[in-house]
Amino acid sequence: MADKNYASLKIENIVASGEIADSINLEDVSGKIDNCELNTKRFPGAVYRIENPKIASLIFSSGKIVLTGIRDKADLGKGLDIIINSLNEVGVATYDEPKVAITNIVCSYDIGKQINLNRVVVTLNLENIEYEPEQFPGLVYRIEEPKIVALIFSSGKIILTGGKNLEDIKRGLDFLEAKLDNIM
């Protein structure tokens, strides 16, 4: 479905992780970089927040990093450059080529119509569906290929997570809409 309109598909969060150095002295770094906090009683890593692009990074003494709050794929590279430069400025020897990759993309989508979740459960009757409205108002649908989890709400709003790229998210959405079209 190459011509499909994904106008209401919106990236809510991109998470990336990987390695940027062999090791990092977190006490030293957190004391020298603004907006970098270390509280080892609460969390084993330093939390470094940058404003533009708005990204929260979790930096570990092992040299590993997790970046979250990213809204645009282009911001990942920009934010990573800022973080690496900040670390280099305070004496951390980072890799010339950081090994950081997207691990999860979370998107929201509005299908544009109400969804009868009870009918979805009865019609699909699949093992990869969880629906307990007393505990959570959405239906959880685990798509096998691509490996995407969809949270479907009766309002027609859908949250898609688990994709490593936007193409996977769109393929999962196409699969899901085809299933829902057969029910509605």
PDB file of C-alpha atoms in Angstrom:
ATOM      1  CA  MET A   1       0.000   0.000   0.000  1.00  0.00           C
ATOM      2  CA  ALA A   2       2.545   2.579  -1.110  1.00  0.00           C
ATOM      3  CA  ASP A   3      -0.055   5.280  -1.784  1.00  0.00           C
ATOM      4  CA  LYS A   4      -1.713   4.941   1.626  1.00  0.00           C
ATOM      5  CA  ASN A   5      -2.163   8.158   3.568  1.00  0.00           C
ATOM      6  CA  TYR A   6      -0.437   8.011   6.941  1.00  0.00           C
ATOM      7  CA  ALA A   7      -1.306  11.637   7.789  1.00  0.00           C
ATOM      8  CA  SER A   8      -2.449  10.841  11.335  1.00  0.00           C
ATOM      9  CA  LEU A   9       0.570   8.592  12.065  1.00  0.00           C
ATOM     10  CA  LYS A  10       2.692  10.488  14.572  1.00  0.00           C
ATOM     11  CA  ILE A  11       6.003   9.534  16.173  1.00  0.00           C
ATOM     12  CA  GLU A  12       5.607   9.909  19.938  1.00  0.00           C
ATOM     13  CA  ASN A  13       8.985   8.557  21.039  1.00  0.00           C
ATOM     14  CA  ILE A  14      12.110   7.010  19.587  1.00  0.00           C
ATOM     15  CA  VAL A  15      14.414   5.018  21.851  1.00  0.00           C
ATOM     16  CA  ALA A  16      17.978   4.265  20.810  1.00  0.00           C
ATOM     17  CA  SER A  17      20.754   2.492  22.659  1.00  0.00           C
ATOM     18  CA  GLY A  18      24.299   1.324  22.246  1.00  0.00           C
ATOM     19  CA  GLU A  19      27.891   1.939  23.230  1.00  0.00           C
ATOM     20  CA  ILE A  20      29.811   5.198  23.048  1.00  0.00           C
ATOM     21  CA  ALA A  21      32.941   4.472  25.135  1.00  0.00           C
ATOM     22  CA  ASP A  22      34.852   1.693  26.885  1.00  0.00           C
ATOM     23  CA  SER A  23      34.052   3.242  30.278  1.00  0.00           C
ATOM     24  CA  ILE A  24      32.814   6.523  31.750  1.00  0.00           C
ATOM     25  CA  ASN A  25      33.500   7.995  35.197  1.00  0.00           C
ATOM     26  CA  LEU A  26      29.944   9.042  36.066  1.00  0.00           C
ATOM     27  CA  GLU A  27      30.879  11.010  39.207  1.00  0.00           C
ATOM     28  CA  ASP A  28      33.326  13.093  37.205  1.00  0.00           C
ATOM     29  CA  VAL A  29      30.955  13.626  34.268  1.00  0.00           C
ATOM     30  CA  SER A  30      27.907  14.521  36.375  1.00  0.00           C
ATOM     31  CA  GLY A  31      29.940  17.086  38.299  1.00  0.00           C
ATOM     32  CA  LYS A  32      31.162  18.837  35.154  1.00  0.00           C
ATOM     33  CA  ILE A  33      28.223  18.771  32.713  1.00  0.00           C
ATOM     34  CA  ASP A  34      25.138  20.941  33.256  1.00  0.00           C
ATOM     35  CA  ASN A  35      21.831  19.017  33.283  1.00  0.00           C
ATOM     36  CA  CYS A  36      23.658  15.756  34.026  1.00  0.00           C
ATOM     37  CA  GLU A  37      22.523  14.172  37.288  1.00  0.00           C
ATOM     38  CA  LEU A  38      23.809  11.153  39.155  1.00  0.00           C
ATOM     39  CA  ASN A  39      21.952   9.592  42.076  1.00  0.00           C
ATOM     40  CA  THR A  40      23.248   6.032  42.440  1.00  0.00           C
ATOM     41  CA  LYS A  41      20.785   5.308  45.266  1.00  0.00           C
ATOM     42  CA  ARG A  42      17.927   5.703  42.782  1.00  0.00           C
ATOM     43  CA  PHE A  43      19.502   4.670  39.457  1.00  0.00           C
ATOM     44  CA  PRO A  44      22.846   3.152  38.407  1.00  0.00           C
ATOM     45  CA  GLY A  45      23.461   5.625  35.580  1.00  0.00           C
ATOM     46  CA  ALA A  46      23.715   9.356  34.998  1.00  0.00           C
ATOM     47  CA  VAL A  47      20.716  11.135  33.475  1.00  0.00           C
ATOM     48  CA  TYR A  48      21.760  13.805  30.983  1.00  0.00           C
ATOM     49  CA  ARG A  49      19.014  15.968  29.508  1.00  0.00           C
ATOM     50  CA  ILE A  50      19.545  18.195  26.494  1.00  0.00           C
ATOM     51  CA  GLU A  51      16.999  20.780  25.357  1.00  0.00           C
ATOM     52  CA  ASN A  52      17.492  21.131  21.603  1.00  0.00           C
ATOM     53  CA  PRO A  53      16.689  18.557  20.406  1.00  0.00           C
ATOM     54  CA  LYS A  54      14.863  17.516  23.572  1.00  0.00           C
ATOM     55  CA  ILE A  55      16.407  14.178  24.561  1.00  0.00           C
ATOM     56  CA  ALA A  56      16.979  12.371  27.843  1.00  0.00           C
ATOM     57  CA  SER A  57      20.012  10.118  27.869  1.00  0.00           C
ATOM     58  CA  LEU A  58      20.924   7.471  30.388  1.00  0.00           C
ATOM     59  CA  ILE A  59      24.687   7.092  30.551  1.00  0.00           C
ATOM     60  CA  PHE A  60      26.301   4.115  32.264  1.00  0.00           C
ATOM     61  CA  SER A  61      29.838   3.600  33.585  1.00  0.00           C
ATOM     62  CA  SER A  62      30.212   0.677  31.141  1.00  0.00           C
ATOM     63  CA  GLY A  63      30.097   3.169  28.254  1.00  0.00           C
ATOM     64  CA  LYS A  64      26.586   2.176  27.271  1.00  0.00           C
ATOM     65  CA  ILE A  65      23.898   4.777  26.583  1.00  0.00           C
ATOM     66  CA  VAL A  66      20.125   4.867  26.132  1.00  0.00           C
ATOM     67  CA  LEU A  67      18.496   7.869  24.451  1.00  0.00           C
ATOM     68  CA  THR A  68      14.784   8.535  24.793  1.00  0.00           C
ATOM     69  CA  GLY A  69      12.221  11.236  24.127  1.00  0.00           C
ATOM     70  CA  ILE A  70      13.342  11.655  20.524  1.00  0.00           C
ATOM     71  CA  ARG A  71      10.514  12.793  18.230  1.00  0.00           C
ATOM     72  CA  ASP A  72      12.299  12.812  14.885  1.00  0.00           C
ATOM     73  CA  LYS A  73      14.854  10.397  13.456  1.00  0.00           C
ATOM     74  CA  ALA A  74      17.109  13.305  12.379  1.00  0.00           C
ATOM     75  CA  ASP A  75      17.212  14.501  16.006  1.00  0.00           C
ATOM     76  CA  LEU A  76      18.909  11.240  17.054  1.00  0.00           C
ATOM     77  CA  GLY A  77      22.129  12.132  15.216  1.00  0.00           C
ATOM     78  CA  LYS A  78      22.035  15.771  16.345  1.00  0.00           C
ATOM     79  CA  GLY A  79      21.414  14.828  19.972  1.00  0.00           C
ATOM     80  CA  LEU A  80      24.048  12.097  19.987  1.00  0.00           C
ATOM     81  CA  ASP A  81      26.606  14.573  18.596  1.00  0.00           C
ATOM     82  CA  ILE A  82      25.800  17.054  21.397  1.00  0.00           C
ATOM     83  CA  ILE A  83      26.118  14.335  24.060  1.00  0.00           C
ATOM     84  CA  ILE A  84      29.398  13.001  22.627  1.00  0.00           C
ATOM     85  CA  ASN A  85      30.848  16.530  22.360  1.00  0.00           C
ATOM     86  CA  SER A  86      29.851  17.309  25.964  1.00  0.00           C
ATOM     87  CA  LEU A  87      31.528  14.122  27.163  1.00  0.00           C
ATOM     88  CA  ASN A  88      34.674  14.811  25.078  1.00  0.00           C
ATOM     89  CA  GLU A  89      34.884  18.351  26.508  1.00  0.00           C
ATOM     90  CA  VAL A  90      35.136  16.944  30.059  1.00  0.00           C
ATOM     91  CA  GLY A  91      37.774  14.388  29.107  1.00  0.00           C
ATOM     92  CA  VAL A  92      35.792  11.239  28.249  1.00  0.00           C
ATOM     93  CA  ALA A  93      37.380   9.260  25.416  1.00  0.00           C
ATOM     94  CA  THR A  94      34.417   8.227  23.256  1.00  0.00           C
ATOM     95  CA  TYR A  95      34.463   5.994  20.184  1.00  0.00           C
ATOM     96  CA  ASP A  96      35.064   7.704  16.849  1.00  0.00           C
ATOM     97  CA  GLU A  97      32.054   5.762  15.577  1.00  0.00           C
ATOM     98  CA  PRO A  98      29.496   5.328  18.398  1.00  0.00           C
ATOM     99  CA  LYS A  99      27.556   2.064  18.084  1.00  0.00           C
ATOM    100  CA  VAL A 100      24.042   3.433  18.687  1.00  0.00           C
ATOM    101  CA  ALA A 101      20.893   2.205  16.946  1.00  0.00           C
ATOM    102  CA  ILE A 102      17.138   2.671  17.233  1.00  0.00           C
ATOM    103  CA  THR A 103      15.635  -0.056  19.416  1.00  0.00           C
ATOM    104  CA  ASN A 104      11.996   1.083  19.574  1.00  0.00           C
ATOM    105  CA  ILE A 105       9.680   3.548  17.879  1.00  0.00           C
ATOM    106  CA  VAL A 106       6.341   4.439  19.487  1.00  0.00           C
ATOM    107  CA  CYS A 107       3.695   5.976  17.216  1.00  0.00           C
ATOM    108  CA  SER A 108       0.107   7.066  17.611  1.00  0.00           C
ATOM    109  CA  TYR A 109      -2.513   6.755  14.900  1.00  0.00           C
ATOM    110  CA  ASP A 110      -6.185   7.622  14.598  1.00  0.00           C
ATOM    111  CA  ILE A 111      -8.149   5.209  12.432  1.00  0.00           C
ATOM    112  CA  GLY A 112     -10.918   7.811  12.207  1.00  0.00           C
ATOM    113  CA  LYS A 113     -13.811   5.714  13.523  1.00  0.00           C
ATOM    114  CA  GLN A 114     -15.003   3.981  16.678  1.00  0.00           C
ATOM    115  CA  ILE A 115     -13.881   0.388  17.203  1.00  0.00           C
ATOM    116  CA  ASN A 116     -16.012  -2.230  18.953  1.00  0.00           C
ATOM    117  CA  LEU A 117     -13.279  -3.982  20.934  1.00  0.00           C
ATOM    118  CA  ASN A 118     -15.558  -6.794  22.093  1.00  0.00           C
ATOM    119  CA  ARG A 119     -16.337  -7.602  18.459  1.00  0.00           C
ATOM    120  CA  VAL A 120     -12.609  -7.572  17.649  1.00  0.00           C
ATOM    121  CA  VAL A 121     -11.952 -10.085  20.440  1.00  0.00           C
ATOM    122  CA  VAL A 122     -14.835 -12.389  19.426  1.00  0.00           C
ATOM    123  CA  THR A 123     -14.117 -12.224  15.696  1.00  0.00           C
ATOM    124  CA  LEU A 124     -10.340 -12.605  15.782  1.00  0.00           C
ATOM    125  CA  ASN A 125     -10.277 -14.934  18.817  1.00  0.00           C
ATOM    126  CA  LEU A 126      -6.506 -15.116  18.676  1.00  0.00           C
ATOM    127  CA  GLU A 127      -3.911 -15.951  21.288  1.00  0.00           C
ATOM    128  CA  ASN A 128      -2.032 -12.745  20.515  1.00  0.00           C
ATOM    129  CA  ILE A 129      -4.850 -10.540  21.850  1.00  0.00           C
ATOM    130  CA  GLU A 130      -5.220  -9.387  25.449  1.00  0.00           C
ATOM    131  CA  TYR A 131      -8.325  -7.499  26.473  1.00  0.00           C
ATOM    132  CA  GLU A 132      -9.316  -6.957  30.091  1.00  0.00           C
ATOM    133  CA  PRO A 133     -11.345  -3.725  30.143  1.00  0.00           C
ATOM    134  CA  GLU A 134     -11.586  -3.795  33.952  1.00  0.00           C
ATOM    135  CA  GLN A 135      -7.787  -3.419  34.113  1.00  0.00           C
ATOM    136  CA  PHE A 136      -6.927  -1.418  30.973  1.00  0.00           C
ATOM    137  CA  PRO A 137      -9.270   0.282  28.472  1.00  0.00           C
ATOM    138  CA  GLY A 138      -7.315  -0.819  25.404  1.00  0.00           C
ATOM    139  CA  LEU A 139      -6.975  -4.069  23.549  1.00  0.00           C
ATOM    140  CA  VAL A 140      -3.388  -5.312  23.210  1.00  0.00           C
ATOM    141  CA  TYR A 141      -2.716  -6.981  19.867  1.00  0.00           C
ATOM    142  CA  ARG A 142       0.679  -8.565  19.231  1.00  0.00           C
ATOM    143  CA  ILE A 143       1.455  -8.665  15.529  1.00  0.00           C
ATOM    144  CA  GLU A 144       3.932 -11.398  14.606  1.00  0.00           C
ATOM    145  CA  GLU A 145       5.362  -9.958  11.372  1.00  0.00           C
ATOM    146  CA  PRO A 146       6.555  -7.299  11.649  1.00  0.00           C
ATOM    147  CA  LYS A 147       6.946  -7.699  15.400  1.00  0.00           C
ATOM    148  CA  ILE A 148       4.745  -4.801  16.548  1.00  0.00           C
ATOM    149  CA  VAL A 149       2.456  -4.384  19.552  1.00  0.00           C
ATOM    150  CA  ALA A 150      -0.701  -2.350  18.963  1.00  0.00           C
ATOM    151  CA  LEU A 151      -2.786  -0.851  21.758  1.00  0.00           C
ATOM    152  CA  ILE A 152      -6.240  -0.356  20.251  1.00  0.00           C
ATOM    153  CA  PHE A 153      -8.806   1.899  21.912  1.00  0.00           C
ATOM    154  CA  SER A 154     -12.547   2.072  21.218  1.00  0.00           C
ATOM    155  CA  SER A 155     -12.129   5.752  20.212  1.00  0.00           C
ATOM    156  CA  GLY A 156     -10.220   4.612  17.133  1.00  0.00           C
ATOM    157  CA  LYS A 157      -6.884   5.703  18.545  1.00  0.00           C
ATOM    158  CA  ILE A 158      -4.048   3.207  18.238  1.00  0.00           C
ATOM    159  CA  ILE A 159      -0.575   3.161  19.788  1.00  0.00           C
ATOM    160  CA  LEU A 160       2.016   1.113  17.879  1.00  0.00           C
ATOM    161  CA  THR A 161       5.275   0.109  19.516  1.00  0.00           C
ATOM    162  CA  GLY A 162       8.161  -2.269  18.968  1.00  0.00           C
ATOM    163  CA  GLY A 163       9.219  -1.156  15.504  1.00  0.00           C
ATOM    164  CA  LYS A 164      12.848  -0.415  14.797  1.00  0.00           C
ATOM    165  CA  ASN A 165      11.962   1.723  11.770  1.00  0.00           C
ATOM    166  CA  LEU A 166       8.939   3.568  10.386  1.00  0.00           C
ATOM    167  CA  GLU A 167       8.497   1.025   7.582  1.00  0.00           C
ATOM    168  CA  ASP A 168       7.864  -1.743  10.150  1.00  0.00           C
ATOM    169  CA  ILE A 169       5.333   0.474  11.936  1.00  0.00           C
ATOM    170  CA  LYS A 170       3.521   1.175   8.645  1.00  0.00           C
ATOM    171  CA  ARG A 171       3.525  -2.530   7.688  1.00  0.00           C
ATOM    172  CA  GLY A 172       2.111  -3.407  11.119  1.00  0.00           C
ATOM    173  CA  LEU A 173      -0.533  -0.700  10.744  1.00  0.00           C
ATOM    174  CA  ASP A 174      -1.504  -1.946   7.272  1.00  0.00           C
ATOM    175  CA  PHE A 175      -1.855  -5.496   8.638  1.00  0.00           C
ATOM    176  CA  LEU A 176      -3.926  -4.267  11.579  1.00  0.00           C
ATOM    177  CA  GLU A 177      -6.226  -2.103   9.439  1.00  0.00           C
ATOM    178  CA  ALA A 178      -6.846  -5.014   7.067  1.00  0.00           C
ATOM    179  CA  LYS A 179      -7.893  -7.156  10.038  1.00  0.00           C
ATOM    180  CA  LEU A 180     -10.120  -4.396  11.446  1.00  0.00           C
ATOM    181  CA  ASP A 181     -11.703  -3.654   8.029  1.00  0.00           C
ATOM    182  CA  ASN A 182     -12.884  -7.277   7.857  1.00  0.00           C
ATOM    183  CA  ILE A 183     -14.627  -6.882  11.229  1.00  0.00           C
ATOM    184  CA  MET A 184     -16.223  -3.459  10.892  1.00  0.00           C
TER     185      MET A 184
END
